GROMACS .gro file of C-alpha atoms in nm:
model
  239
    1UNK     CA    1   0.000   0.000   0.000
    2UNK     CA    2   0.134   0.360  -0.079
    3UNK     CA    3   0.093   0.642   0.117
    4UNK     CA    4   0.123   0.988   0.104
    5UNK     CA    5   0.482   0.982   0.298
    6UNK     CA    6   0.644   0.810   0.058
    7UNK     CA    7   0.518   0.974  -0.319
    8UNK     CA    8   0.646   1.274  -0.393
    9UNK     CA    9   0.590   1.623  -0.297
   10UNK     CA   10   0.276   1.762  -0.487
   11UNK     CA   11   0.324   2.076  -0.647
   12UNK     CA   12  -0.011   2.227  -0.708
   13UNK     CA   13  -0.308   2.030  -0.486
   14UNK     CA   14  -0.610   2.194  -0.639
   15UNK     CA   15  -0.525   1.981  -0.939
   16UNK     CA   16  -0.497   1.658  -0.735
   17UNK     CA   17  -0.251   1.361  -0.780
   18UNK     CA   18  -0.353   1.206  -1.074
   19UNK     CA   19  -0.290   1.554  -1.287
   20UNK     CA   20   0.094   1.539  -1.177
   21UNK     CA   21   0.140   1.190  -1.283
   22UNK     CA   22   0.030   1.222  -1.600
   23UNK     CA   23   0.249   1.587  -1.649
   24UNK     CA   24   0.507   1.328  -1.485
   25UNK     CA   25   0.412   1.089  -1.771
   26UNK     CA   26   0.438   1.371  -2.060
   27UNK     CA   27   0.802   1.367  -1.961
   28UNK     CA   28   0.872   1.076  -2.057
   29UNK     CA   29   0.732   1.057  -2.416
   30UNK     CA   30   1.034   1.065  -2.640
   31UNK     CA   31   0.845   1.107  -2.961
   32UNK     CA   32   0.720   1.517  -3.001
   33UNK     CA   33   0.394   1.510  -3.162
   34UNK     CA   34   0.262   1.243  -2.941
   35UNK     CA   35   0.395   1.463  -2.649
   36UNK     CA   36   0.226   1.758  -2.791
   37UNK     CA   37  -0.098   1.536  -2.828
   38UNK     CA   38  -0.116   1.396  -2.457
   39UNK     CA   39  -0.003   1.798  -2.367
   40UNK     CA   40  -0.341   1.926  -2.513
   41UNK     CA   41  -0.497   1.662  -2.380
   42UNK     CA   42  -0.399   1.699  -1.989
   43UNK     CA   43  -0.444   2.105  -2.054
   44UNK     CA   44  -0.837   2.027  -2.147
   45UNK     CA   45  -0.854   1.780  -1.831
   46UNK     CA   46  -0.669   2.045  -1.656
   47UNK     CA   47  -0.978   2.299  -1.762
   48UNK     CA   48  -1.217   2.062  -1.728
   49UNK     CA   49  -1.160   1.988  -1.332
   50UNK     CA   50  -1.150   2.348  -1.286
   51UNK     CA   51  -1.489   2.506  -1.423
   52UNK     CA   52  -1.406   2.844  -1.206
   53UNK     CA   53  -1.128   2.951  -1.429
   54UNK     CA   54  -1.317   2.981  -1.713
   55UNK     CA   55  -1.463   3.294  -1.566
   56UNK     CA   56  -1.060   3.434  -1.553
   57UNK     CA   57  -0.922   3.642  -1.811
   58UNK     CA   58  -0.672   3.407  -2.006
   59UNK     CA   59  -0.758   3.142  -1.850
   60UNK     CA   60  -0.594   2.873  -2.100
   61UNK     CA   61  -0.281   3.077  -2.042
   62UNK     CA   62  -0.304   3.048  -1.696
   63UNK     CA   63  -0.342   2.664  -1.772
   64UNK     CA   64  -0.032   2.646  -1.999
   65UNK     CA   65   0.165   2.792  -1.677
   66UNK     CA   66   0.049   2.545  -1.437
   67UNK     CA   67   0.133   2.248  -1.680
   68UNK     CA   68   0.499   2.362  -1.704
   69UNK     CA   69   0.483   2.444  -1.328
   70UNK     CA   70   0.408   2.089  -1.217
   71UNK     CA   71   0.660   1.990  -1.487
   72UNK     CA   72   0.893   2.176  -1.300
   73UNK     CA   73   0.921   2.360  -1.612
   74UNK     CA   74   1.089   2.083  -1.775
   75UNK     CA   75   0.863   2.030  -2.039
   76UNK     CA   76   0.945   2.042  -2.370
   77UNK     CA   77   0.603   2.101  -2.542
   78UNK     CA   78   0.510   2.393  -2.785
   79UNK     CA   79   0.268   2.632  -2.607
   80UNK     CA   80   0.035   2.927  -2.767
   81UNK     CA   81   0.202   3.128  -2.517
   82UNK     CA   82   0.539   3.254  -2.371
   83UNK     CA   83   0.704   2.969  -2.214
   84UNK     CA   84   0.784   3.073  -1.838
   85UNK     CA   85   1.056   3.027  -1.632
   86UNK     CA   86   1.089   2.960  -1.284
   87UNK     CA   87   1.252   3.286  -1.246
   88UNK     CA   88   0.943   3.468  -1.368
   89UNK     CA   89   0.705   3.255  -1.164
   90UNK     CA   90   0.885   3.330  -0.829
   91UNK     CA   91   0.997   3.675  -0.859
   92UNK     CA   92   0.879   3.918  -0.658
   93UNK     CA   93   0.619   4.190  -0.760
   94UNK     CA   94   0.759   4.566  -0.780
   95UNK     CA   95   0.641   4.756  -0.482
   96UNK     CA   96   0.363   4.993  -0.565
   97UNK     CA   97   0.412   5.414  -0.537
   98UNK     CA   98   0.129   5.440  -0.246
   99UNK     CA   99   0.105   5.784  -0.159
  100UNK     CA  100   0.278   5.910   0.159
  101UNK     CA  101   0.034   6.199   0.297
  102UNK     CA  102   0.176   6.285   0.632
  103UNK     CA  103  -0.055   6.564   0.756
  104UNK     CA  104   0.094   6.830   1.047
  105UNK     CA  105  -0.274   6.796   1.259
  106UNK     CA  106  -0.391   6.433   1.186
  107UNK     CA  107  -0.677   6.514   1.352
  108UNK     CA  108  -0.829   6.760   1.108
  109UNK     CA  109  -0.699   6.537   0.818
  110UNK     CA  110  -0.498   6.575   0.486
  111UNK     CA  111  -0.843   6.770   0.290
  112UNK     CA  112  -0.829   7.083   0.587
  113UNK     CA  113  -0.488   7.092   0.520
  114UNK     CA  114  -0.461   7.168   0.178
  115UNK     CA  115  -0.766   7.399   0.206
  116UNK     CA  116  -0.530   7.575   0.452
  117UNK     CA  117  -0.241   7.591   0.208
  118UNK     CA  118  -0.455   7.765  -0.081
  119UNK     CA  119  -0.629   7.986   0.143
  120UNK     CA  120  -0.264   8.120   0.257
  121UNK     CA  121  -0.189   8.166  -0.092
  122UNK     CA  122  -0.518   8.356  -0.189
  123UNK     CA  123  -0.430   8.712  -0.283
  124UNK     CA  124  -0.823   8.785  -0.294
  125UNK     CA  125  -0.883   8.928   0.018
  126UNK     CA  126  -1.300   8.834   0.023
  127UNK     CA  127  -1.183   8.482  -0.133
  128UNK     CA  128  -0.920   8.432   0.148
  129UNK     CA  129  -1.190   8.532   0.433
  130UNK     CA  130  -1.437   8.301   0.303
  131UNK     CA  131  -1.180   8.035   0.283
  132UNK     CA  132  -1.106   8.140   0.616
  133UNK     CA  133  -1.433   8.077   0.729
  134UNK     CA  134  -1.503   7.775   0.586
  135UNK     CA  135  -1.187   7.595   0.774
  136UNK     CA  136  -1.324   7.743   1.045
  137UNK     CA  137  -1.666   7.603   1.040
  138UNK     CA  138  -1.508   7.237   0.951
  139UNK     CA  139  -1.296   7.241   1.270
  140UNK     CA  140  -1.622   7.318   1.482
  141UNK     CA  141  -1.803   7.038   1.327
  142UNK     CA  142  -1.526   6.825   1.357
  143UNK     CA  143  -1.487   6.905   1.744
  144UNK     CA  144  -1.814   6.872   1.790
  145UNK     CA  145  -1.831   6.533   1.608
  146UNK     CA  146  -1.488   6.363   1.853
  147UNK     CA  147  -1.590   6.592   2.159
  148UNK     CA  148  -1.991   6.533   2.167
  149UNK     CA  149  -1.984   6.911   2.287
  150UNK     CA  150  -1.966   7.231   2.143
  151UNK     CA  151  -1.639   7.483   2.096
  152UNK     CA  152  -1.607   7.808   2.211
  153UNK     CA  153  -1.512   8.061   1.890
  154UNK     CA  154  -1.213   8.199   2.051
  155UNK     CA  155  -1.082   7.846   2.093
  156UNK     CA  156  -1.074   7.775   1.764
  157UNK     CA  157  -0.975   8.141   1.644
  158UNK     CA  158  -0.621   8.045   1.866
  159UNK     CA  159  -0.616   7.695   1.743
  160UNK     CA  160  -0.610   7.791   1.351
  161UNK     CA  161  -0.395   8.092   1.397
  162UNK     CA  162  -0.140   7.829   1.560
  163UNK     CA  163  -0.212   7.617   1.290
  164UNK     CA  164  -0.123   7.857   1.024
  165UNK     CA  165   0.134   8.048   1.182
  166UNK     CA  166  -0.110   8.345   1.196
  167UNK     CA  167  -0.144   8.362   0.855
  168UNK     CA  168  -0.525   8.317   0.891
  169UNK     CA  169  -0.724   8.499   1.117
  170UNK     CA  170  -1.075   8.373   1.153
  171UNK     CA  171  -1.345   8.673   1.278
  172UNK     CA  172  -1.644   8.510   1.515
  173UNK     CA  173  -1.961   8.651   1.507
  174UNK     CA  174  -1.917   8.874   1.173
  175UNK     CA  175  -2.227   9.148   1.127
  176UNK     CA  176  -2.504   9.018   0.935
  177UNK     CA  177  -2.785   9.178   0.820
  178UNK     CA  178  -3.082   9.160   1.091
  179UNK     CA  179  -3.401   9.225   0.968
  180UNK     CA  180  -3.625   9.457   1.194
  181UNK     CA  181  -3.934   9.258   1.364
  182UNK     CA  182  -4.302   9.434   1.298
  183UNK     CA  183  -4.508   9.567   1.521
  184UNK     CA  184  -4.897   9.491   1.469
  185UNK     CA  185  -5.129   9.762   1.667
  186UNK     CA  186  -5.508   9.863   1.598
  187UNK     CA  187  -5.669  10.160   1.528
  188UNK     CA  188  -5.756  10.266   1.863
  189UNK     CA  189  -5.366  10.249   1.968
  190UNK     CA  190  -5.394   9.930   2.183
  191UNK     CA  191  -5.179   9.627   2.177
  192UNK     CA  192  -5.298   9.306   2.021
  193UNK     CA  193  -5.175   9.119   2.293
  194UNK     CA  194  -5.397   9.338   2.599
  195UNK     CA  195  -5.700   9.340   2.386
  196UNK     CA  196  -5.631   8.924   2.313
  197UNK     CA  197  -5.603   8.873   2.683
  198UNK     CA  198  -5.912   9.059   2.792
  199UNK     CA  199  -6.109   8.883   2.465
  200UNK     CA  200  -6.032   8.541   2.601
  201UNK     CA  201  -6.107   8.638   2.984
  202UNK     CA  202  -6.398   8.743   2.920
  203UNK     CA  203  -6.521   8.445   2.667
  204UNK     CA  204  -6.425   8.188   2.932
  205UNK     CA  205  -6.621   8.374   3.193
  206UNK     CA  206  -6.912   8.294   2.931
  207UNK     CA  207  -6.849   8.010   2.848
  208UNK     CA  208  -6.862   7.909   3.290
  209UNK     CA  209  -7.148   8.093   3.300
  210UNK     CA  210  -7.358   7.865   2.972
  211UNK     CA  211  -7.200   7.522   3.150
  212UNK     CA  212  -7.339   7.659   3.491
  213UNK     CA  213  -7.701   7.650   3.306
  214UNK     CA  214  -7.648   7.337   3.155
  215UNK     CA  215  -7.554   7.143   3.501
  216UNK     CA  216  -7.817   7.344   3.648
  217UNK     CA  217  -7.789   7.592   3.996
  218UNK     CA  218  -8.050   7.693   4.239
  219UNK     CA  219  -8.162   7.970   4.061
  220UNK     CA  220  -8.105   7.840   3.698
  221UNK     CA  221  -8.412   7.755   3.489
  222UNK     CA  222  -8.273   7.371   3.408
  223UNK     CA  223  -8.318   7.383   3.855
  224UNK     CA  224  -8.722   7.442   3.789
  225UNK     CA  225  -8.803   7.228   3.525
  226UNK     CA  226  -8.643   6.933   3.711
  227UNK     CA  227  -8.840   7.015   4.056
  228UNK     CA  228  -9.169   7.026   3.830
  229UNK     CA  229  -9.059   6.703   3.672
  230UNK     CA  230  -9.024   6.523   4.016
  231UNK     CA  231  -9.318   6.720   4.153
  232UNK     CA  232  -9.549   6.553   3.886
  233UNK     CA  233  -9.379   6.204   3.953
  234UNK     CA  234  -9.466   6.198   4.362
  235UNK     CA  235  -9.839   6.291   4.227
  236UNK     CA  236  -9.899   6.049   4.023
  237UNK     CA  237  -9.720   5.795   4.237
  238UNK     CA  238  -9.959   5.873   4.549
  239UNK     CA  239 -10.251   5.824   4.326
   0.00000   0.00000   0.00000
């Protein structure tokens, strides 16, 4: 019985054993068309176990590499495609140009900072205060977003001319125009509100005075028709 301990080491498992032996097997075909033959035929096999790389780019390229892979790239077989080496297969990938964005106040990010930087260089003096204000209004909202509190405006007046090596000067509580709130009086020269006050008084004093009739007093005429009412029912009860 053979076991896994003593076959050789298998060089690509999602194609299982059988796969290697016959690549193993190609190797030893002296004659070069049959080689070629029994080549195309493992590389359809080869496809054919592995349905999911048909939905890869390439993918009969990528099989042509993995034949000469478990070959240990000692195949001699003529492929559609560049033969590789085992120097291409194993080299390592060229390190990628990430960018490096080391901002001075990580906590206001890399964005606020180059806002900062063009605002410096605004020569526009109404474009440079509205930039101004705008970093200014960002740092607020982002305080209030870590600090779950609001900011005083002087705090971060200090904080951005720090920041900026008081290039920028942000101005709190800038005049705006304030509309003037009308005042609605009547004819006669009295308030709305003193006349609306004594209006409602004196309708709820009426309105007591209709319920009182309804639930009926002493001297109420709901009183008298109920005494008559009972009156006639003790009559004709003693009859």
């Amino acid at each position: 019985m053979e076991y896994n301990t003593t076959r050789n080491h298998l060089i690509m498992k999602e194609y299982g054993r059988n796969i290697q032996k016959m690549v193993e097997y190609l190797l030893t075909i002296e004659d070069d068309m049959e080689r070629q033959r029994n080549a195309m035929a493992v590389i359809e096999l080869m496809g054919t176990l592995n349905p999911h790389l048909r939905n890869v780019e390439d993918f009969r390229h990528k099989l042509w590499d993995h034949i000469f892979n478990i070959s240990g790239f000692g195949l001699q077989v003529e492929s559609p495609y560049p033969i590789p080496t085992r120097e291409t297969l194993k080299a390592r990938p060229e390190r990628l140009p990430y960018p490096k964005k080391y901002p001075r106040n990580r906590h206001f990010g890399k964005n606020l900072e180059m806002v900062i930087d063009k605002a410096i260089v605004e020569e526009n003096p109404e474009k440079k205060e509205g930039f101004t204000q705008v970093v200014a209004n960002y740092m607020k909202l982002a305080y209030g977003n870590w600090h779950k509190e609001s900011v005083h405006d002087d705090a971060i007046k200090a904080e951005l001319l720090s920041i900026t090596g008081n290039q920028l000067e942000y101005h709190p509580g800038a005049p705006s125009v304030i509309a003037s709130t009308p005042t609605f009086t009547q004819p006669s020269g009295n308030t709305m509100g003193g006349d609306h006050f004594r209006t409602s008084s004196t309708g709820k004093r009426k309105n007591f005075q209709q319920n009182q009739k309804f639930k009926g007093g002493s001297n109420t005429p709901g009183k008298g028709n109920n005494n008559k009412h009972n009156n006639k029912f003790n009559k004709n009860r003693n009859k």
